[in-house]
Amino acid sequence: MKKAASTTKRTTSKKPKTEGLGVIGELDRYLFGEGRHYQLYHKLGAHPYTYRGQDGYYFAVWAPHAAAVSLVGDFNAWNPDATPMKPVADSGIYELFVPGLGVGQLYKFAITTHTGTILFKADPYAFSAEYRPGTASVTADIRGFKWNDSKWMESRAGTDPVKAPISIYEVHLGSWKKKNRPEKDGYYTYMEAAHELADYVLEMGYTHVELMGIAEHPYDGSWGYQVTGYFAPTSRYGTPTEFMYFVNYLHKKGIGVILDWVPAHFPKDAHGLADFDGQALYEYADPRKGEHPDWGTKVFDYAKNEVSNFLIANALYWLDEYHIDGLRVDAVASMLYLDYGRQDGQWVPNKYGDNKNLEAIEFFKHLNSVIRGRKDGAIIIAEESTAWPKVTKSPEEDGLGFTFKWNMGWMHDFLEYMKLDPYFRKFNHNKMTFGITYCTSENFILVLSHDEVVHLKCSMINKMPGEYEDKFANLKVGYTFMLGHPGKKLLFMGQDFGQFHEWDEKVSLDWYLTKEPFHADLQNYVKGLLTLYHKYPALYRLDEEYDGFQWINANDGDRSIFSFIRRDETQKKNLLFICNFTPVDRDDYRVGVPKRGTYTLLLDQEHGYYKRGDKISHYRSIKSECDGQPYSFAYPLPAYGTAVFRFS
């Protein structure tokens, strides 16, 4: 299909006058200028519309630096002179009604700059986009989907997520599974994926799915983190309505849906947001603020109300129109620091002379205040990789206002420790204990994410030391420690069954491995951990409070053994964890405990979670000081042994 080139030249003319179409009123323009038009996507973009008795589509685009704007598509042979748009007052917005147009029409905006160059741009507010490598926007109608997830939405609104069990399955939909068919590269559709993914998530015991790369993006290798269609679910897997079906179906199965969201930067593709109307519009004009040198991308101008409004309206769009349960904000640190990824001389200090991006800070406070104020249970998660303070505190407390923060520090320490030969772990014992010193400073999510299993970092199973069997044993004890550590949980797809090769967005996971004994055993073990997590509030109710965690022995570095207790408010179903990170049996292992009583074994490395009807071992503590505790009991702790006991 012949399309318009990225740029061309023509002689500019005076902007045409307009009587207005009655869609964008004075209040709309005022709120947009103030950065508070939270449903802006109902006004800008492309919408079914009836005007003077004729059905068609209404189009509107913000391009304040343009000399002229027109609409192009198959309907006018992509001719920039055929369908001019008209300015709306002095707002910088151009609008047009085209009768007769329906759903599925390809289109772009032809923007004439003041130098006479014509830029062919995709619609920033388009609800749908052409399948790659095409770059056109597509008219869509997202009205009329019959949601039947009201029970889920009501329950979500009445739940405090900080006090709830959250175990997240991070998924790249295009490589989770593939079909043996040529169309669309064998991708599962949203509707196909909904059923199989929900079945797997329910079987394993995850509470949420986190989807990478759903907003439209041109390059597969960006994994969806270089977005060109912020309001368009990627056409790789289907239509907007089909994505609604996906979310609705998972909700009916009791599964939450989180999307990765990228307000930090955008690519320079010719059809995208970069220099949208011939000048820096969505990005900072100064390249020292407006470009990421490491990524080759543009940085949003958070000081501009209209740009901030674009992003906030986009976040609310996913929450409202698609019933999304949460957004995981990518690369937050790159937004907060003016010198992120830059050398001396490549960045501009703020008005106080330091490296904080004051506009980005204000943007986050604004965004998160709006989301918090809705009180509908939606969450927003920061991928913030530094020690920035108060990320999850409210803006009223001078915090950024996020619900949760990814605990990147814990992840790096944990992985550095796990990769070590067991002999050297005793010299790095503090890597596993340090996280407890700050675990209450934020509302954390412990993550083992996609970023840790690509770019020659090895898959999770191949990070583990030792021979074949040792790798699985190491991963079991590592996951057990992760379960017991305060914080919500996230695993990337493939990590729960020991995917051997690094993640590759071009190919499916190696699902055949789940039929192999060691992989199946690991998968079943993770399933048991998640069962334990759901069943015992001690593992999530007091994540952000020191009352929820107690070390029994944090200093047994010579043997690389950790023991600790998790509690909830009732302190009636406490859990004692023991994790042995060496291949040495400790037949005479004795653990200190705070109470006399019975300690019931719930999970170990050999059997996993003990189900109803299984033969379960019970241990009685005696008055015998150990680990600084008044009572203790003996337990045969095997090599790479794990043990979780319940006591009251």
XYZ file of C-alpha atoms in Angstrom:
648
model
C 0.000 0.000 0.000
C 1.485 3.320 -1.047
C 1.963 5.717 1.812
C 3.129 9.283 2.145
C 6.825 9.827 2.620
C 8.124 11.057 5.979
C 8.695 14.590 4.719
C 8.153 16.709 1.622
C 7.973 20.414 0.744
C 5.161 22.746 -0.207
C 4.403 26.422 -0.168
C 2.553 27.429 2.977
C -0.578 29.519 2.960
C -2.508 31.420 5.603
C -4.264 29.326 8.204
C -7.917 28.828 7.236
C -10.572 30.357 9.435
C -12.995 28.099 11.253
C -16.458 28.275 12.698
C -15.620 25.308 14.929
C -17.266 21.924 15.121
C -18.428 22.243 18.701
C -16.260 19.435 20.068
C -13.456 21.374 21.712
C -14.894 24.172 23.788
C -13.454 26.989 25.826
C -13.351 24.872 28.998
C -11.473 22.119 27.153
C -8.879 24.602 25.966
C -8.530 26.100 29.429
C -8.073 22.738 31.160
C -5.609 21.588 28.514
C -3.543 24.730 29.012
C -3.632 24.159 32.769
C -2.604 20.494 32.373
C -5.783 19.236 34.075
C -7.909 17.861 31.244
C -7.881 14.298 32.517
C -10.102 12.942 29.728
C -8.330 14.792 26.948
C -8.322 11.648 24.820
C -12.076 12.129 24.321
C -11.323 15.382 22.485
C -8.013 14.927 20.659
C -7.385 12.034 18.289
C -9.974 10.340 16.058
C -13.569 9.680 17.135
C -16.814 8.490 15.540
C -18.973 11.595 15.196
C -22.220 12.755 13.645
C -22.213 16.282 12.253
C -25.207 17.906 10.584
C -26.834 14.536 10.164
C -23.838 12.825 8.623
C -21.855 10.002 10.268
C -18.100 10.022 9.991
C -14.980 10.680 12.040
C -13.831 13.754 13.901
C -10.075 14.402 14.066
C -8.141 16.802 16.289
C -4.416 17.297 16.842
C -2.273 19.692 18.860
C 0.421 21.267 16.662
C 0.950 24.877 17.809
C 4.107 25.490 15.754
C 2.600 24.305 12.468
C 1.946 26.577 9.512
C -0.828 24.222 8.379
C -2.158 20.746 9.101
C -4.107 18.337 6.919
C -5.385 14.804 7.159
C -4.057 12.123 4.832
C -4.975 8.499 4.248
C -6.176 6.032 1.655
C -9.404 8.018 1.442
C -7.535 10.905 -0.230
C -4.571 9.054 -1.765
C -2.323 10.415 1.013
C -2.522 13.853 -0.605
C -1.548 16.660 1.828
C -3.536 19.215 -0.182
C -6.787 17.276 -0.266
C -8.156 17.508 3.284
C -6.974 20.563 5.234
C -7.752 20.876 8.935
C -8.860 24.078 10.654
C -7.438 25.730 13.783
C -9.542 25.936 16.922
C -9.330 29.523 18.204
C -5.746 30.190 19.392
C -5.255 26.826 21.070
C -2.727 25.302 18.678
C -5.306 22.568 18.021
C -6.497 21.693 14.515
C -9.739 19.857 13.849
C -11.700 18.273 11.012
C -14.818 16.217 10.396
C -14.749 13.745 7.518
C -18.140 12.248 6.638
C -18.372 8.651 5.576
C -15.231 7.378 7.308
C -15.570 4.273 9.476
C -13.547 1.941 11.680
C -10.271 0.597 10.295
C -9.228 3.557 8.160
C -5.478 4.272 7.954
C -4.533 7.913 8.475
C -1.799 10.367 9.464
C -1.513 14.104 9.980
C 0.422 16.044 7.349
C 2.004 18.907 9.274
C 3.469 21.786 7.302
C 6.260 23.536 9.173
C 7.189 27.196 8.803
C 10.076 26.176 6.541
C 7.627 24.520 4.143
C 8.539 20.945 5.040
C 5.659 18.508 5.421
C 5.932 15.962 8.235
C 3.706 12.894 8.122
C 2.924 12.062 11.738
C 0.911 9.331 13.386
C -1.841 10.533 15.698
C -0.477 10.857 19.283
C -3.979 10.083 20.632
C -4.893 7.290 18.205
C -6.708 4.338 19.780
C -5.278 1.893 17.239
C -2.220 1.603 15.016
C -1.182 -0.235 11.888
C 0.631 -3.559 12.253
C 4.372 -3.092 11.985
C 6.269 -2.240 9.837
C 3.374 0.050 8.912
C 3.284 3.294 10.870
C -0.153 4.760 10.183
C -2.812 5.342 12.802
C -6.097 3.461 12.460
C -9.572 4.751 13.207
C -11.199 2.751 15.992
C -14.329 2.804 18.106
C -13.637 1.735 21.689
C -17.193 2.366 22.874
C -19.715 -0.310 23.644
C -17.655 -3.145 25.085
C -19.778 -5.000 27.635
C -17.654 -5.286 30.758
C -18.788 -7.834 33.327
C -16.011 -7.497 35.878
C -17.964 -5.371 38.357
C -17.347 -7.789 41.239
C -13.611 -7.576 40.637
C -13.620 -3.788 40.405
C -15.723 -3.409 43.563
C -13.490 -5.806 45.477
C -10.383 -3.991 44.265
C -11.744 -0.656 45.468
C -12.321 -2.096 48.934
C -8.850 -3.637 49.289
C -5.738 -1.985 50.649
C -3.040 -3.249 48.250
C -0.286 -2.641 50.800
C -1.951 -5.177 53.113
C -2.876 -7.660 50.388
C -0.963 -10.605 48.896
C 0.510 -9.552 45.537
C 2.474 -12.078 43.498
C 3.136 -10.857 39.966
C 3.870 -12.894 36.837
C 5.777 -10.627 34.430
C 4.983 -11.520 30.823
C 6.117 -10.510 27.354
C 3.023 -11.586 25.456
C 4.760 -12.044 22.118
C 7.224 -14.622 23.440
C 5.257 -16.274 26.239
C 3.910 -18.754 23.726
C 3.694 -18.781 19.943
C 1.364 -20.481 17.469
C 2.676 -22.473 14.523
C 1.139 -20.205 11.896
C 2.510 -17.551 9.528
C 0.126 -14.685 10.220
C 1.411 -12.006 12.554
C 4.595 -13.961 13.286
C 2.705 -16.654 15.156
C 1.674 -14.315 17.962
C -1.163 -15.345 20.221
C -4.061 -12.941 19.944
C -5.255 -11.107 23.041
C -8.269 -13.417 23.155
C -6.253 -16.613 22.778
C -3.698 -15.500 25.347
C -6.412 -14.568 27.840
C -7.560 -18.153 28.244
C -4.214 -19.957 28.343
C -2.489 -17.304 30.425
C -5.320 -17.191 32.958
C -5.229 -20.978 33.293
C -1.488 -20.939 33.952
C -1.609 -18.040 36.400
C -4.407 -19.676 38.376
C -2.630 -23.027 38.427
C 0.564 -21.450 39.742
C -1.068 -19.088 42.227
C -0.025 -15.655 40.957
C -2.378 -12.780 41.768
C -1.441 -10.433 38.924
C -0.036 -10.436 35.409
C 2.306 -7.607 34.450
C 2.443 -7.083 30.686
C 5.464 -5.673 28.921
C 5.093 -3.637 25.747
C 1.336 -3.222 25.219
C 1.334 0.400 24.011
C 2.174 0.489 20.295
C 5.873 0.495 19.407
C 7.643 0.100 16.057
C 10.622 -2.068 17.044
C 10.256 -5.510 18.617
C 13.711 -5.288 20.155
C 12.661 -2.322 22.311
C 10.272 -4.729 24.137
C 7.715 -1.936 24.095
C 9.806 0.622 25.960
C 10.077 2.983 22.967
C 6.463 3.923 22.407
C 4.930 5.704 19.438
C 1.254 4.956 20.150
C 0.564 5.793 23.783
C -3.206 5.241 23.492
C -3.089 2.217 21.175
C -2.809 -1.383 22.401
C -0.287 -2.911 20.030
C -1.816 -4.410 16.896
C 0.626 -7.324 17.164
C -1.974 -9.188 19.193
C -5.269 -7.727 18.011
C -7.677 -4.819 18.315
C -8.495 -2.512 21.241
C -11.749 -4.375 21.844
C -9.886 -7.684 21.938
C -7.529 -6.266 24.545
C -10.572 -5.251 26.586
C -11.693 -8.864 26.343
C -8.279 -9.952 27.649
C -8.511 -7.749 30.752
C -12.165 -8.549 31.348
C -11.511 -12.299 31.144
C -8.610 -12.182 33.589
C -10.694 -10.122 35.998
C -13.486 -12.677 35.877
C -10.885 -15.293 36.831
C -9.733 -13.166 39.768
C -6.451 -12.026 38.193
C -5.219 -8.427 38.181
C -3.583 -6.809 35.136
C -0.659 -4.395 35.403
C 0.829 -2.585 32.395
C 4.330 -1.287 31.921
C 4.047 2.460 31.242
C 6.798 4.639 29.773
C 6.575 8.392 30.486
C 10.371 8.729 30.619
C 11.236 8.930 26.933
C 10.120 8.242 23.374
C 11.913 7.300 20.123
C 12.925 9.553 17.250
C 11.015 7.630 14.565
C 9.853 9.985 11.826
C 6.162 9.223 12.390
C 6.373 9.673 16.168
C 6.358 12.497 18.683
C 9.882 13.833 18.042
C 9.847 17.402 16.623
C 6.170 16.797 16.078
C 5.256 20.077 14.413
C 8.713 20.982 13.140
C 10.033 21.987 16.549
C 10.493 20.396 19.938
C 6.924 20.038 21.176
C 6.617 16.971 23.390
C 10.328 17.037 24.296
C 12.578 19.598 25.967
C 14.074 21.888 23.317
C 17.519 21.895 24.944
C 19.158 18.559 24.007
C 20.942 18.570 27.372
C 17.509 17.976 28.900
C 15.591 16.657 25.925
C 17.678 13.661 24.862
C 18.895 10.473 26.509
C 22.421 9.995 25.130
C 22.563 6.338 26.177
C 19.243 5.385 24.605
C 19.063 7.708 21.605
C 15.583 8.836 22.633
C 13.766 12.051 23.471
C 12.755 13.172 26.975
C 9.274 14.547 27.631
C 9.085 18.218 28.606
C 7.393 17.887 31.989
C 7.423 21.668 32.435
C 4.908 22.035 29.614
C 1.354 21.690 30.938
C 0.052 20.216 27.697
C 2.735 17.500 27.719
C 2.122 16.663 31.358
C -1.590 16.529 30.501
C -0.907 14.122 27.621
C 0.838 11.700 29.977
C -1.586 11.966 32.893
C -4.582 11.559 30.597
C -2.851 8.545 29.074
C -2.361 6.899 32.463
C -6.019 7.475 33.353
C -7.093 6.224 29.915
C -5.636 2.771 30.606
C -7.228 2.700 34.051
C -10.648 3.867 32.878
C -11.120 2.541 29.361
C -9.336 -0.796 29.875
C -9.934 -1.347 33.614
C -6.187 -1.788 34.149
C -5.359 -2.464 37.804
C -1.954 -0.825 37.912
C 0.844 0.840 35.997
C 4.512 -0.004 36.469
C 6.391 3.173 35.576
C 9.587 2.401 33.716
C 12.906 4.212 34.256
C 11.751 6.583 36.996
C 15.333 7.422 37.997
C 16.044 8.718 34.492
C 13.232 11.221 34.982
C 14.198 12.375 38.456
C 17.867 13.129 37.777
C 18.933 15.723 35.227
C 22.374 14.119 34.970
C 21.094 10.558 34.498
C 23.288 8.885 31.864
C 25.081 12.146 31.152
C 28.656 13.338 31.592
C 29.771 16.738 32.889
C 28.734 19.414 30.428
C 25.909 17.261 29.016
C 23.270 18.367 31.509
C 21.736 21.544 32.901
C 21.338 22.052 36.680
C 17.999 23.205 38.046
C 17.421 26.671 39.475
C 18.965 25.568 42.778
C 22.088 24.339 41.065
C 21.560 20.634 41.709
C 20.649 17.583 39.608
C 16.981 17.083 40.478
C 14.411 17.486 37.703
C 11.893 19.647 39.543
C 9.333 19.410 36.730
C 9.421 15.604 36.723
C 9.020 15.560 40.509
C 5.968 17.801 40.221
C 4.619 15.634 37.399
C 4.780 12.526 39.586
C 3.125 14.282 42.506
C 0.341 15.499 40.236
C -0.185 12.120 38.568
C -0.104 10.108 41.768
C -2.330 12.564 43.636
C -4.974 12.088 40.965
C -4.698 8.285 41.086
C -4.693 8.205 44.907
C -7.674 10.538 45.021
C -9.826 8.179 42.970
C -9.709 5.569 45.778
C -10.554 2.763 43.357
C -7.740 0.399 44.309
C -5.602 1.029 41.229
C -1.881 0.933 41.982
C 1.120 2.677 40.480
C 4.601 1.182 40.800
C 7.951 2.913 40.431
C 10.940 1.226 38.852
C 13.308 3.539 40.722
C 16.863 2.246 40.948
C 18.392 4.727 43.401
C 17.838 5.650 47.041
C 15.503 8.554 46.227
C 13.556 9.183 49.462
C 9.804 8.847 50.003
C 8.959 7.283 46.653
C 5.852 5.657 48.162
C 4.991 8.390 50.638
C 2.098 10.683 49.818
C 2.670 14.058 48.118
C 1.310 15.652 51.303
C 4.334 14.121 53.074
C 6.594 15.480 50.309
C 6.694 12.032 48.731
C 6.260 11.076 45.092
C 3.021 9.224 45.823
C 3.629 5.803 44.268
C 1.877 2.770 45.743
C 4.926 0.521 45.471
C 8.578 0.669 44.490
C 10.579 -2.098 42.846
C 13.314 -3.119 45.289
C 16.217 -2.994 42.850
C 18.821 -2.913 45.628
C 17.546 -6.174 47.088
C 17.458 -7.757 43.630
C 21.068 -6.910 42.843
C 22.361 -8.042 46.236
C 20.338 -11.254 46.047
C 21.587 -12.140 42.566
C 25.202 -11.328 43.395
C 24.977 -13.664 46.377
C 23.185 -16.451 44.512
C 25.764 -16.487 41.696
C 28.602 -17.161 44.121
C 30.163 -20.548 44.648
C 28.706 -21.672 48.023
C 32.177 -21.600 49.589
C 32.403 -17.834 49.043
C 28.907 -17.042 50.294
C 30.120 -16.872 53.884
C 32.203 -13.842 52.914
C 29.136 -12.113 51.449
C 26.545 -12.942 54.105
C 25.558 -9.299 54.474
C 24.239 -9.168 50.918
C 21.267 -11.197 52.109
C 20.729 -9.409 55.401
C 21.189 -5.794 54.307
C 17.722 -5.567 52.724
C 16.059 -5.924 56.114
C 17.725 -2.745 57.362
C 15.638 -0.637 54.959
C 12.663 -2.893 54.143
C 10.187 -0.598 55.916
C 11.401 2.624 54.267
C 9.098 2.099 51.260
C 6.319 -0.197 50.124
C 8.498 -2.609 48.187
C 8.050 -5.258 45.532
C 10.837 -7.844 45.357
C 11.543 -8.411 41.678
C 13.433 -10.875 39.527
C 12.585 -9.158 36.274
C 13.201 -9.551 32.551
C 16.191 -7.199 32.702
C 18.136 -9.793 34.699
C 17.865 -12.607 32.144
C 19.028 -10.893 28.926
C 22.178 -9.398 27.408
C 24.489 -12.242 28.501
C 23.347 -12.036 32.132
C 22.218 -15.703 31.881
C 18.821 -17.162 32.687
C 17.939 -17.480 36.362
C 18.765 -21.189 36.467
C 22.100 -20.651 34.727
C 23.109 -17.968 37.207
C 23.174 -20.686 39.851
C 26.525 -22.359 40.656
C 27.282 -26.077 40.589
C 26.268 -29.054 38.529
C 22.857 -29.608 36.966
C 21.080 -30.754 40.143
C 22.806 -28.096 42.252
C 21.362 -25.325 40.094
C 17.800 -26.385 40.859
C 18.559 -26.801 44.563
C 20.070 -23.311 44.679
C 17.077 -21.800 42.964
C 14.677 -23.480 45.391
C 16.420 -22.110 48.448
C 16.748 -18.686 46.806
C 13.057 -18.496 45.991
C 12.206 -19.603 49.528
C 14.292 -16.784 50.991
C 12.562 -14.369 48.598
C 9.147 -15.580 49.737
C 10.008 -14.990 53.383
C 11.606 -11.574 52.881
C 9.208 -8.619 53.358
C 7.837 -7.230 50.115
C 5.398 -8.206 47.389
C 6.760 -10.649 44.780
C 7.477 -10.644 41.042
C 8.924 -13.370 38.815
C 9.510 -13.070 35.099
C 8.056 -15.776 32.880
C 10.184 -18.906 32.596
C 11.873 -18.411 35.950
C 9.331 -20.587 37.735
C 10.292 -23.705 35.773
C 13.984 -23.037 35.159
C 14.126 -21.757 31.564
C 17.710 -22.468 30.483
C 18.342 -20.072 27.625
C 18.262 -16.317 28.072
C 14.983 -14.644 27.283
C 14.640 -13.752 23.596
C 11.639 -11.690 22.479
C 11.688 -13.458 19.103
C 11.012 -17.005 20.346
C 8.648 -18.776 22.715
C 9.607 -20.020 26.148
C 10.804 -23.638 26.222
C 7.582 -25.080 27.577
C 8.698 -28.631 26.794
C 11.016 -28.343 29.794
C 8.045 -28.502 32.139
C 7.815 -32.209 31.263
C 11.389 -32.809 32.442
C 11.652 -34.037 36.073
C 13.853 -31.318 37.577
C 12.010 -28.511 35.806
C 8.612 -29.926 36.748
C 9.771 -30.300 40.355
C 10.955 -26.675 40.464
C 7.693 -25.479 38.956
C 5.722 -27.442 41.533
C 7.923 -26.044 44.300
C 7.235 -22.459 43.198
C 3.548 -23.313 43.080
C 3.848 -24.489 46.687
C 5.583 -21.264 47.710
C 2.764 -19.208 46.190
C 0.180 -21.400 47.927
C 1.906 -20.688 51.225
C 2.009 -16.984 50.392
C -1.730 -16.770 49.849
C -2.645 -18.878 52.839
C -0.632 -17.110 55.527
C -1.187 -13.373 56.106
C 2.103 -13.293 58.033
C 3.789 -13.184 54.619
C 2.166 -9.946 53.459
C 0.118 -8.096 56.085
C 3.035 -6.307 57.780
C 5.505 -6.021 54.910
C 6.131 -2.369 55.658
C 6.381 -2.722 59.449
C 9.207 -4.092 61.565
C 6.671 -6.026 63.672
C 6.203 -8.342 60.710
C 9.788 -9.647 60.674
C 12.225 -10.972 63.272
C 15.678 -12.398 62.724
C 16.400 -15.589 64.613
C 19.946 -15.803 63.334
C 21.240 -13.257 60.838
C 24.891 -13.916 61.665
C 25.479 -17.567 60.785
C 27.782 -16.625 57.934
C 30.205 -19.520 58.428
C 27.428 -21.983 57.628
C 25.512 -19.633 55.275
C 22.238 -20.358 57.052
C 19.503 -17.788 57.641
C 16.595 -18.178 60.059
C 13.811 -15.685 60.699
C 10.151 -15.305 61.632
C 7.245 -13.647 59.811
C 4.159 -12.445 61.710
C 0.855 -10.693 61.096
C -1.171 -8.572 63.519
C -2.798 -11.563 65.209
C 0.488 -13.408 65.818
C -1.519 -16.642 65.769
C -0.095 -18.188 62.611
C 3.553 -17.234 62.704
C 6.034 -18.714 60.229
C 9.625 -19.750 60.932
C 11.966 -19.900 57.908
C 15.277 -21.751 57.691
C 17.401 -21.525 54.526
C 20.702 -23.352 54.019
C 22.726 -21.894 51.137
C 25.492 -24.523 51.085
C 25.635 -28.158 49.867
C 26.436 -29.320 53.420
C 24.033 -31.461 55.475
C 23.430 -30.232 59.032
C 21.947 -33.289 60.700
C 22.377 -31.710 64.142
C 20.971 -28.310 63.256
C 19.278 -26.589 66.181
C 17.233 -23.424 65.772
C 16.246 -20.986 68.486
C 12.599 -19.989 68.857
C 10.766 -17.496 71.081
C 8.074 -19.838 72.423
C 7.521 -23.255 73.873
C 5.151 -25.205 71.657
C 4.640 -27.208 68.475
C 6.307 -26.231 65.211
C 4.593 -27.775 62.182
C 6.588 -28.255 58.987
C 4.707 -26.681 56.063
C 7.321 -26.807 53.289
C 10.755 -28.242 52.621
C 13.120 -28.638 49.675
C 12.213 -32.279 49.045
C 8.428 -32.249 49.170
C 7.622 -28.601 48.598
C 4.361 -27.516 50.196
C 2.692 -30.165 52.333
C -0.937 -30.520 51.273
C -3.860 -31.759 53.292
C -3.487 -35.495 53.773
C 0.319 -35.477 53.461
C 2.312 -36.866 56.366
C 3.440 -33.744 58.186
C 6.214 -33.536 60.755
C 5.792 -31.728 64.067
C 8.587 -30.538 66.377
C 8.318 -29.556 70.036
C 10.511 -26.790 71.317
C 12.228 -27.216 74.652
C 13.666 -24.853 77.237
C 17.171 -24.630 75.748
C 18.742 -21.329 74.786
C 19.888 -21.032 71.148
C 20.338 -18.118 68.760
C 19.598 -15.756 71.653
C 16.137 -17.302 72.101
C 14.922 -19.059 75.284
C 13.645 -22.168 73.463
C 14.860 -24.319 70.593
C 14.365 -27.557 68.699
C 16.565 -29.759 66.533
C 15.871 -30.321 62.855
C 17.893 -32.312 60.285
C 18.704 -29.583 57.735
C 19.921 -31.086 54.444
C 22.212 -29.597 51.815
C 20.498 -26.546 50.278
C 17.772 -27.287 52.786
C 14.669 -25.184 53.189
C 12.112 -25.405 55.957
C 9.054 -23.330 56.796
C 7.282 -24.055 60.102
C 4.000 -22.749 61.482
C 3.600 -21.931 65.155
C 1.286 -19.922 67.383
